[in-house]
Short mmCIF file of C-alpha atoms in Angstrom, two decimals:
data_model
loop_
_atom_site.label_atom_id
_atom_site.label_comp_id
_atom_site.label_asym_id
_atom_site.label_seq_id
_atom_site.Cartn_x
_atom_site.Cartn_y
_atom_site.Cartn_z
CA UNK A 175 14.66 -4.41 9.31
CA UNK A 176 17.13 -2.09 7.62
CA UNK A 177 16.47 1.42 7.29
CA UNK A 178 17.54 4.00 5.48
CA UNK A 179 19.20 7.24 6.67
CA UNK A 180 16.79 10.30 5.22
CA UNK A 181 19.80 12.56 4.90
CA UNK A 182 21.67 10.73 2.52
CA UNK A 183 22.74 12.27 -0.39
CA UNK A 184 21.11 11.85 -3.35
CA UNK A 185 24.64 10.48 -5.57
CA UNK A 186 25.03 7.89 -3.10
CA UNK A 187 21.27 6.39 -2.85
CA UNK A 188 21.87 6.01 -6.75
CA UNK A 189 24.45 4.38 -6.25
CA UNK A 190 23.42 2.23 -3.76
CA UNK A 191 20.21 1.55 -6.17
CA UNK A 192 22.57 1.08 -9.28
CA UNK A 193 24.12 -1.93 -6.77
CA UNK A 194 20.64 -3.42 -5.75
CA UNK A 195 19.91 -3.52 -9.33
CA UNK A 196 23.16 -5.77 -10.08
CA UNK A 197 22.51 -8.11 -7.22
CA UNK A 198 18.84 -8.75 -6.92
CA UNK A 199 17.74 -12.60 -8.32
CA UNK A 200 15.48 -12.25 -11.29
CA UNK A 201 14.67 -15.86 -11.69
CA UNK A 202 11.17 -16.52 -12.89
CA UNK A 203 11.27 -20.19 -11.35
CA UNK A 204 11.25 -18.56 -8.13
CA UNK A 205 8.48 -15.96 -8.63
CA UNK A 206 6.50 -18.38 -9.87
CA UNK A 207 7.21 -20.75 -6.85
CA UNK A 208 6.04 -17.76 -4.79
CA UNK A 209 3.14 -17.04 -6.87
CA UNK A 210 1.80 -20.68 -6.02
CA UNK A 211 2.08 -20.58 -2.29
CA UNK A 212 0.58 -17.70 -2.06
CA UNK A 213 -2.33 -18.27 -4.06
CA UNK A 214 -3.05 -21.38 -2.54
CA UNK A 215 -3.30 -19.41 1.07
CA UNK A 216 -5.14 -17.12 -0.50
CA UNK A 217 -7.81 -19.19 -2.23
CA UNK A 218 -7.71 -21.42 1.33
CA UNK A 219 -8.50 -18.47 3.40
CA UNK A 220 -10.90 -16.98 1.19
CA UNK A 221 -13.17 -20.31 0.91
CA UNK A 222 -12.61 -21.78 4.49
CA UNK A 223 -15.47 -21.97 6.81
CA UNK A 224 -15.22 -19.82 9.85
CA UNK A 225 -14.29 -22.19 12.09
CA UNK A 226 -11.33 -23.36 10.26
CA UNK A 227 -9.70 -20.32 9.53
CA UNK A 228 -6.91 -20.41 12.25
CA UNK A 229 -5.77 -24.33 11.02
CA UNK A 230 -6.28 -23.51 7.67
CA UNK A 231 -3.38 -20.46 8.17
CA UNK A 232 -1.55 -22.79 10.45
CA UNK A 233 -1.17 -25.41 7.61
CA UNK A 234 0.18 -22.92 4.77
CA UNK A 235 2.00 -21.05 6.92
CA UNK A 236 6.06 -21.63 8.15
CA UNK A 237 6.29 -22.36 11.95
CA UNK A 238 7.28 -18.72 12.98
CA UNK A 239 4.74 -16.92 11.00
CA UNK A 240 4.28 -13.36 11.34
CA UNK A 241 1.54 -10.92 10.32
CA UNK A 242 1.29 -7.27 10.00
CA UNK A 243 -2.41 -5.40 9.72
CA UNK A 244 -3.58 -2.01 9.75
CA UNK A 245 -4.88 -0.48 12.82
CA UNK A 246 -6.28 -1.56 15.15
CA UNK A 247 -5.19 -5.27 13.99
CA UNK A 248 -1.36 -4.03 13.89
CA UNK A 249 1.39 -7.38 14.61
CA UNK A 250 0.51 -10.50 15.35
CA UNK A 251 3.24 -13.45 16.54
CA UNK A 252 1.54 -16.08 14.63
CA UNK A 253 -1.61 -17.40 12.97
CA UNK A 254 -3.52 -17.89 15.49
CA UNK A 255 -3.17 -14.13 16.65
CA UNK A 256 -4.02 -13.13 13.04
CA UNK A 257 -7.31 -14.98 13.08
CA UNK A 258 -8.47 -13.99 16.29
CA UNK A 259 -7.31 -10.02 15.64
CA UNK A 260 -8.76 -9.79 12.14
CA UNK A 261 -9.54 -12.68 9.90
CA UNK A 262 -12.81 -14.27 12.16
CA UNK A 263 -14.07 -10.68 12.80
CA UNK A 264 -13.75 -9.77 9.08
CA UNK A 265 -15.40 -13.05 7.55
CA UNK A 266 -18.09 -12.27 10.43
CA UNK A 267 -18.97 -9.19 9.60
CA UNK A 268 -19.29 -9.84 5.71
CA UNK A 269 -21.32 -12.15 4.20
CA UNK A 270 -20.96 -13.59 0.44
CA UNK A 271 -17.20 -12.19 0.60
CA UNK A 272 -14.46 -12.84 -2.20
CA UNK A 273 -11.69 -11.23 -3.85
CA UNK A 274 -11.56 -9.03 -6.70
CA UNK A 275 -8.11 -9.47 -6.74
CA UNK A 276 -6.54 -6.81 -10.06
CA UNK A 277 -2.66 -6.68 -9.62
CA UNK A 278 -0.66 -10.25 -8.66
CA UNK A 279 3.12 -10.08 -9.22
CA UNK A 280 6.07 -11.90 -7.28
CA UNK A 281 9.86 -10.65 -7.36
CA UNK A 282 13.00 -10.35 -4.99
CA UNK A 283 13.22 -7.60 -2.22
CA UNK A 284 14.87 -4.70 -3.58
CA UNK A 285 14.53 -3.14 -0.08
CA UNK A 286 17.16 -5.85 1.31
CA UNK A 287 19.58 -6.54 -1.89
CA UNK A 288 17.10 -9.04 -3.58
CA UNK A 289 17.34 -11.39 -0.61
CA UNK A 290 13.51 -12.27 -0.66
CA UNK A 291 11.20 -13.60 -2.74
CA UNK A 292 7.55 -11.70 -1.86
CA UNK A 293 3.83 -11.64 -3.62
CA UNK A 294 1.53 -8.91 -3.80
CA UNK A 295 -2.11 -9.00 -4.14
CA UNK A 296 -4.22 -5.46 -4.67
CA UNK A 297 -7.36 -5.40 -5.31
CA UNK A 298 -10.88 -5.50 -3.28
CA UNK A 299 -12.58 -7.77 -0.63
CA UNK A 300 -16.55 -7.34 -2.07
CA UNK A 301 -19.23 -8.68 0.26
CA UNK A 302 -22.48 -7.76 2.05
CA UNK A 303 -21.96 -5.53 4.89
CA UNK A 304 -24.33 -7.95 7.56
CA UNK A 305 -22.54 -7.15 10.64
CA UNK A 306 -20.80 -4.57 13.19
CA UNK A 307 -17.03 -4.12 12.01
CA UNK A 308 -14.89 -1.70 13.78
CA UNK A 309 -18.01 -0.42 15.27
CA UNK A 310 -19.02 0.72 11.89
CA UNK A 311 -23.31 -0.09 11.51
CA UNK A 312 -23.78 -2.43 8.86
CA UNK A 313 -25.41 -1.62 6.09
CA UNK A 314 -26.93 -4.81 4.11
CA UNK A 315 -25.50 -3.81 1.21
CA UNK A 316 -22.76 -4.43 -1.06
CA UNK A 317 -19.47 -3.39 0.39
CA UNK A 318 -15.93 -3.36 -1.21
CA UNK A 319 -13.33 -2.95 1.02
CA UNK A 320 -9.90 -2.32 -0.92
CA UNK A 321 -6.69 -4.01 0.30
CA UNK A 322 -3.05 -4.75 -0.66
CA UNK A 323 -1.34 -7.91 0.53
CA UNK A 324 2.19 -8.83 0.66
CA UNK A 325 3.36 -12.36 1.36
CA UNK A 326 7.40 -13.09 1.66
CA UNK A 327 7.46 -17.00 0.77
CA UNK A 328 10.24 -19.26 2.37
CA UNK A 329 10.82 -23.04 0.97
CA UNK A 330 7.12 -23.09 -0.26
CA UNK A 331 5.19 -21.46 2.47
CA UNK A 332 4.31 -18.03 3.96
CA UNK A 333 6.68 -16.95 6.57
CA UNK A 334 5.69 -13.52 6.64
CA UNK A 335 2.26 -11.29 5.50
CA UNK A 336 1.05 -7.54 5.74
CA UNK A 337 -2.55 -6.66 4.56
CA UNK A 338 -3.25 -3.01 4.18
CA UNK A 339 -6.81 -2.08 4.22
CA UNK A 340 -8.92 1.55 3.31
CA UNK A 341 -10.60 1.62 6.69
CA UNK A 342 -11.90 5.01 6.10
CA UNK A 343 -13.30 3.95 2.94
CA UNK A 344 -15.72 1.80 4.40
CA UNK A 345 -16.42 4.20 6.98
CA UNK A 346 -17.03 6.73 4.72
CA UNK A 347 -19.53 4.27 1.85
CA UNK A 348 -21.56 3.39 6.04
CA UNK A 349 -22.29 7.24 6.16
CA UNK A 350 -20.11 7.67 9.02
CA UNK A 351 -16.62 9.48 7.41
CA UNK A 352 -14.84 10.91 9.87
CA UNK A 353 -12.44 13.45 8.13
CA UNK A 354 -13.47 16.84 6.76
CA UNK A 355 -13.73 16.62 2.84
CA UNK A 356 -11.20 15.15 0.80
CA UNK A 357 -9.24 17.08 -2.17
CA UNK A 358 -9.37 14.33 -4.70
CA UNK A 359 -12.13 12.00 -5.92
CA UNK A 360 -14.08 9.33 -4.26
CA UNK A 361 -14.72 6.51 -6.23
CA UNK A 362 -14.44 2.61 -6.46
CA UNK A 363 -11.23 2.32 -7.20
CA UNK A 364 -10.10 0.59 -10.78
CA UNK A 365 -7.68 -1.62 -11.61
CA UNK A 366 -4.97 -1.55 -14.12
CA UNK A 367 -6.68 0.72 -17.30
CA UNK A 368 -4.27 -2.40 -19.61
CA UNK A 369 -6.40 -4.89 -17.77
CA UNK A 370 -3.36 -6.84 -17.23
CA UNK A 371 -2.13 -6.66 -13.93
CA UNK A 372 -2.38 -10.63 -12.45
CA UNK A 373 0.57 -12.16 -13.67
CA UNK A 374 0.19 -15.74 -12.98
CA UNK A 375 2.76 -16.92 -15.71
CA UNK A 376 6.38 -16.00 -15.70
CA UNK A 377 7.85 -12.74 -17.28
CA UNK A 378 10.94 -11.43 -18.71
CA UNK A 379 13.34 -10.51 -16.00
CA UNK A 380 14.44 -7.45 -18.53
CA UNK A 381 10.58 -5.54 -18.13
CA UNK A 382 10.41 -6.17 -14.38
CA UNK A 383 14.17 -4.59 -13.36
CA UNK A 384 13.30 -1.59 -16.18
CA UNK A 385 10.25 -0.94 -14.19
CA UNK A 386 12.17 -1.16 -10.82
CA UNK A 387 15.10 1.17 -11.92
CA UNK A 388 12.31 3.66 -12.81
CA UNK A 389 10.18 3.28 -9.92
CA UNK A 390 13.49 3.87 -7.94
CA UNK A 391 15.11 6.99 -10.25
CA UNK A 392 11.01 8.35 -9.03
CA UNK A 393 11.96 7.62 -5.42
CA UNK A 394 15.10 9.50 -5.81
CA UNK A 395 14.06 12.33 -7.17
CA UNK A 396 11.42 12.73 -4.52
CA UNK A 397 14.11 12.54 -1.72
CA UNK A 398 16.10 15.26 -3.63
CA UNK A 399 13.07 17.32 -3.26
CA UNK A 400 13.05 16.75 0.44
CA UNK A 401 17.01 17.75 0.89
CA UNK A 402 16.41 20.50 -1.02
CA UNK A 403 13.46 21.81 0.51
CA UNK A 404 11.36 22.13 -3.02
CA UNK A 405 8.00 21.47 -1.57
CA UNK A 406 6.36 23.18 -4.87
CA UNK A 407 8.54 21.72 -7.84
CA UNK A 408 7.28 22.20 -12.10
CA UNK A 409 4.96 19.63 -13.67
CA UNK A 410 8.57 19.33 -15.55
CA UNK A 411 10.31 17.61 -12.63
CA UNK A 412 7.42 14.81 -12.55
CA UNK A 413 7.52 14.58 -16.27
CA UNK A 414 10.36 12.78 -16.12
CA UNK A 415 9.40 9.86 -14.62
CA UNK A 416 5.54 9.95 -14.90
CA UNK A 417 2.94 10.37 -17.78
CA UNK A 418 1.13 13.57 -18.00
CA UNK A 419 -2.07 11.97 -17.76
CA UNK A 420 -1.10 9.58 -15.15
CA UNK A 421 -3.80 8.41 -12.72
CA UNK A 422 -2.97 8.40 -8.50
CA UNK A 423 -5.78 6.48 -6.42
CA UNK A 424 -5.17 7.49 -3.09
CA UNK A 425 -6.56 6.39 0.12
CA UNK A 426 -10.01 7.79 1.57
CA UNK A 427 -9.47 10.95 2.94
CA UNK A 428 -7.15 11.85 0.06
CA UNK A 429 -9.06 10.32 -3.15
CA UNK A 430 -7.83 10.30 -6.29
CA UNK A 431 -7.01 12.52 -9.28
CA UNK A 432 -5.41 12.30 -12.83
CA UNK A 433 -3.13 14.12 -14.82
CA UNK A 434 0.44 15.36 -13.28
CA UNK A 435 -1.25 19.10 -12.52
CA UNK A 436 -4.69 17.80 -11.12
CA UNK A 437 -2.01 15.51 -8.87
CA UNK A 438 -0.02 18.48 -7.88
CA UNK A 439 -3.17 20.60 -7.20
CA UNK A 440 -4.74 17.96 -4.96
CA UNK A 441 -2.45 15.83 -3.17
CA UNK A 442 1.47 16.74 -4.11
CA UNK A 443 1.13 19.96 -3.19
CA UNK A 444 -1.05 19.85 -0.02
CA UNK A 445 1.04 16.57 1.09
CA UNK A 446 4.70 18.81 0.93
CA UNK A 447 3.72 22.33 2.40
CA UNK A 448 1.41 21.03 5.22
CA UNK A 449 3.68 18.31 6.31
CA UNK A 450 7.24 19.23 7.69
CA UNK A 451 10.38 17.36 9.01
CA UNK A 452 10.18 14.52 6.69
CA UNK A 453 12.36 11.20 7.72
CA UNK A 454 11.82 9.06 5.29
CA UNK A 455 13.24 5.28 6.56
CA UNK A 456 12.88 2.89 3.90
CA UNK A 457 10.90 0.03 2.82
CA UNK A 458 10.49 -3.54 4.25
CA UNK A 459 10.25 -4.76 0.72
CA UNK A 460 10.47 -3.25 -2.95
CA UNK A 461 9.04 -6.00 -5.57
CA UNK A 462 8.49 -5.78 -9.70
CA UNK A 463 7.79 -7.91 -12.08
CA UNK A 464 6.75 -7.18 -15.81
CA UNK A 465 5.36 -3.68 -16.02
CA UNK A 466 4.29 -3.54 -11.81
CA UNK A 467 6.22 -3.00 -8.80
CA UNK A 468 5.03 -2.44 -5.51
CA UNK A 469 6.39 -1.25 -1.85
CA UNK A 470 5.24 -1.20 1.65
CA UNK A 471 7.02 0.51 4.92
CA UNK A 472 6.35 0.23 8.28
CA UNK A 473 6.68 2.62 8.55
CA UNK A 474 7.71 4.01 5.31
CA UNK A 475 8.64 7.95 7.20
CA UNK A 476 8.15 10.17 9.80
CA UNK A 477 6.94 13.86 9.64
CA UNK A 478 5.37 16.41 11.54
CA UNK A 479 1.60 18.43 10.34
CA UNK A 480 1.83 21.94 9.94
CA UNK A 481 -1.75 22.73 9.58
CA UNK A 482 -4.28 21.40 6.64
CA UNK A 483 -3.24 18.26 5.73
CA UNK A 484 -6.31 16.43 5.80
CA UNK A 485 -8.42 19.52 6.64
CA UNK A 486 -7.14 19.03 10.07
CA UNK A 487 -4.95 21.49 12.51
CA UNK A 488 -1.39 21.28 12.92
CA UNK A 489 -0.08 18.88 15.77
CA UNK A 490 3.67 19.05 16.90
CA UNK A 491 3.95 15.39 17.49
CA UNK A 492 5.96 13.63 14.62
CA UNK A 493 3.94 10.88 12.89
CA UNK A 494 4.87 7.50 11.08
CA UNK A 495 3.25 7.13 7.60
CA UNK A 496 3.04 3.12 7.09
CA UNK A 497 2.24 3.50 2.96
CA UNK A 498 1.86 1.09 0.15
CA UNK A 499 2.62 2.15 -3.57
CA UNK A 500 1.70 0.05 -6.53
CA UNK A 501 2.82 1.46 -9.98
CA UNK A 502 2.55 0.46 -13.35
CA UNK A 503 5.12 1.46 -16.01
CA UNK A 504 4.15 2.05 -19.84
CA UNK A 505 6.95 2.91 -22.13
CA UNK A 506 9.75 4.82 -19.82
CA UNK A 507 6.86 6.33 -17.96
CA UNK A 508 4.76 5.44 -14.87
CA UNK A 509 1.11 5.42 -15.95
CA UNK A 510 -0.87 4.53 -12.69
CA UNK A 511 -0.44 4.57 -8.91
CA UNK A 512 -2.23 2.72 -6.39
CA UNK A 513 -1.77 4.31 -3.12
CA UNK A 514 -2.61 2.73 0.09
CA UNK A 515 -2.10 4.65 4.16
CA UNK A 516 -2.67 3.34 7.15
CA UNK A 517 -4.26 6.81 8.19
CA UNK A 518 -6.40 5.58 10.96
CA UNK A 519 -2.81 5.06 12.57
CA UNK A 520 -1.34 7.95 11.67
CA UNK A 521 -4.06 9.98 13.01
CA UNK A 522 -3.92 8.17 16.40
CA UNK A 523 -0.29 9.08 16.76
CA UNK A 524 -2.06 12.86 17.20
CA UNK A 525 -4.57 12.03 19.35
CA UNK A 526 -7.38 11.85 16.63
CA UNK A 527 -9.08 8.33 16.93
CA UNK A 528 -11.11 7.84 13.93
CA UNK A 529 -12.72 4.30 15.41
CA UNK A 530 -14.05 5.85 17.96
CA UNK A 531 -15.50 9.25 16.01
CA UNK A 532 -17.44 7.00 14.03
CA UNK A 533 -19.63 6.36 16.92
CA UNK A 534 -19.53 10.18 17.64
CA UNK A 535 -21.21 10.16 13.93
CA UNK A 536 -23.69 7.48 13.91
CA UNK A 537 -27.47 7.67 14.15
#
């Protein structure tokens, strides 16, 4: 995986995003090729009886498959692995499960010069919460358990997968959270506010690389505030890449907020001042299509806690964020972000294991 140099200046990774834009494939035939291999793994996995679930990955997936999960799932080499780590323990543990799935898109990796064709699915999983997961109680009752999934497709079947999952969230909808009290809002988290965000038919190249040059002119303009030190930059500076009244749904432990200011206030803010020696090192793939793009790193950057973030102390050991963003673009402006951290990692990386506080918490 390629990554990218933190300290580079800010002319030359827009230049270098000027070039991805002239060389990444845009052809919908491909997308849509994409779209259908990893729907039908999808729909097989979500429908296949317990027992099955490790042939029925095996059969839709390419020979050296490779999946990526959340902690404490993390890699696996192959299907099998990914079944055994997370899949049979999931489907145990909730009963009456499906998808809500409310974003679909497929496009090439901007991360790697448009070399790859990936899919991502965000959404929930919504089930009954019948059994022990994670050594969170269950509860009996309705349980959605947000995700994003990314699937890179090679000659018609899934070589590679990462599923992100709000860990905390279900932690925290058990009655066992195990951070102090978040800055932004807890909530089920919505989908697109167009209602339009699972593209199953083919789009016009044009709207998908507008919203990836914006997406990355965002991205840029972020890393200019890290070189430059600006950890407390106008409403202005956002303005001119997001809607005022934008909407960010952040992970539990975070929440989510609206409006540039409110976003500032309760996450921007509180993210750059209590968080210090920021490496960011790229993305393993960068996908849009239509009005949606979508990212994931593993990890996406480094950096080192000062004191707050979180509502927890500062810790001198330098920490990998692994982050998914999802954003969709209205006009010349990004309207909503759906945010995504593997946190539970994160905070292991400083000695805080929030698997095993949860039993600290419980009845």
């Amino acid at each position: 995986m390629r990554h990218i140099a933190f300290e580079v200046s800010t002319s030359t990774m827009a230049a270098k995003t000027a070039q991805r834009a002239r060389t990444i494939v845009t052809d919908p035939t491909l997308f849509q090729t994409a779209k259908r291999a990893a729907r039908a793994l999808h729909d097989a996995m979500d429908s296949a009886p317990e027992t099955d679930l490790a042939d029925t990955l095996s059969s839709l997936t390419a020979d050296d498959y490779r999946w990526r999960g959340v902690r404490p799932f993390y890699e696996q080499p192959d299907a099998e692995g990914a079944v055994e780590a997370f899949f049979a323990p999931f489907r145990s543990a909730f009963s009456a499960l499906h998808r809500r799935e409310d974003i679909f898109i497929a496009g090439a990796n901007n991360a790697a010069d448009g070399g790859d064709i990936w899919t991502m699915s965000m959404g929930h999983f919504v089930g009954l919460f019948d059994g022990e997961w994670l050594g969170v109680a269950p509860t009996g009752r309705l349980m959605p358990v947000r995700y994003a999934e990314f699937d890179r497709v090679v000659d018609g079947k899934v070589a590679e997968s990462a599923l992100f999952l709000d860990v905390i969230g279900v932690m925290q909808r058990a009655g066992c959270d195990p951070l102090p009290a978040q800055t932004g809002a807890q909530h089920w988290h919505p989908g697109p506010r167009t209602r339009d965000g699972v593209l199953l038919e083919g789009q016009d190249p044009a709207e998908g690389m507008a919203t990836l040059a914006l997406v990355n002119r965002m991205i840029d303009d972020l890393q200019h505030l890290n070189v430059t030190g600006n950890d407390q930059c106008p409403p202005e500076y956002l303005a001119k890449t997001w809607q005022d009244d934008m909407a960010w749904y952040g992970p539990a432990g975070i929440g989510s907020v609206k409006t540039i200011r409110r976003y500032q206030k309760h996450h921007q803010y509180p993210f750059r001042t209590q968080l210090t020696d920021k490496k960011f090192l790229g993305h393993v793939t960068r996908i849009a299509e239509g009005n949606y793009c979508g990212f994931f790193g593993w990890p996406n950057l480094t950096n080192r806690s000062t004191g707050g973030f979180l509502g927890l102390p500062a810790s001198a050991t330098e920490s990998e964020m692994r982050i998914v963003d999802v954003y969709r673009r209205e006009g010349d402006r990004l309207a909503e972000n759906w945010v995504l951290i593997d946190l539970p990692h994160y905070l292991a990386l400083q000695g805080l294991d929030v698997l095993k506080r949860q039993f600290e918490l419980s009845p």
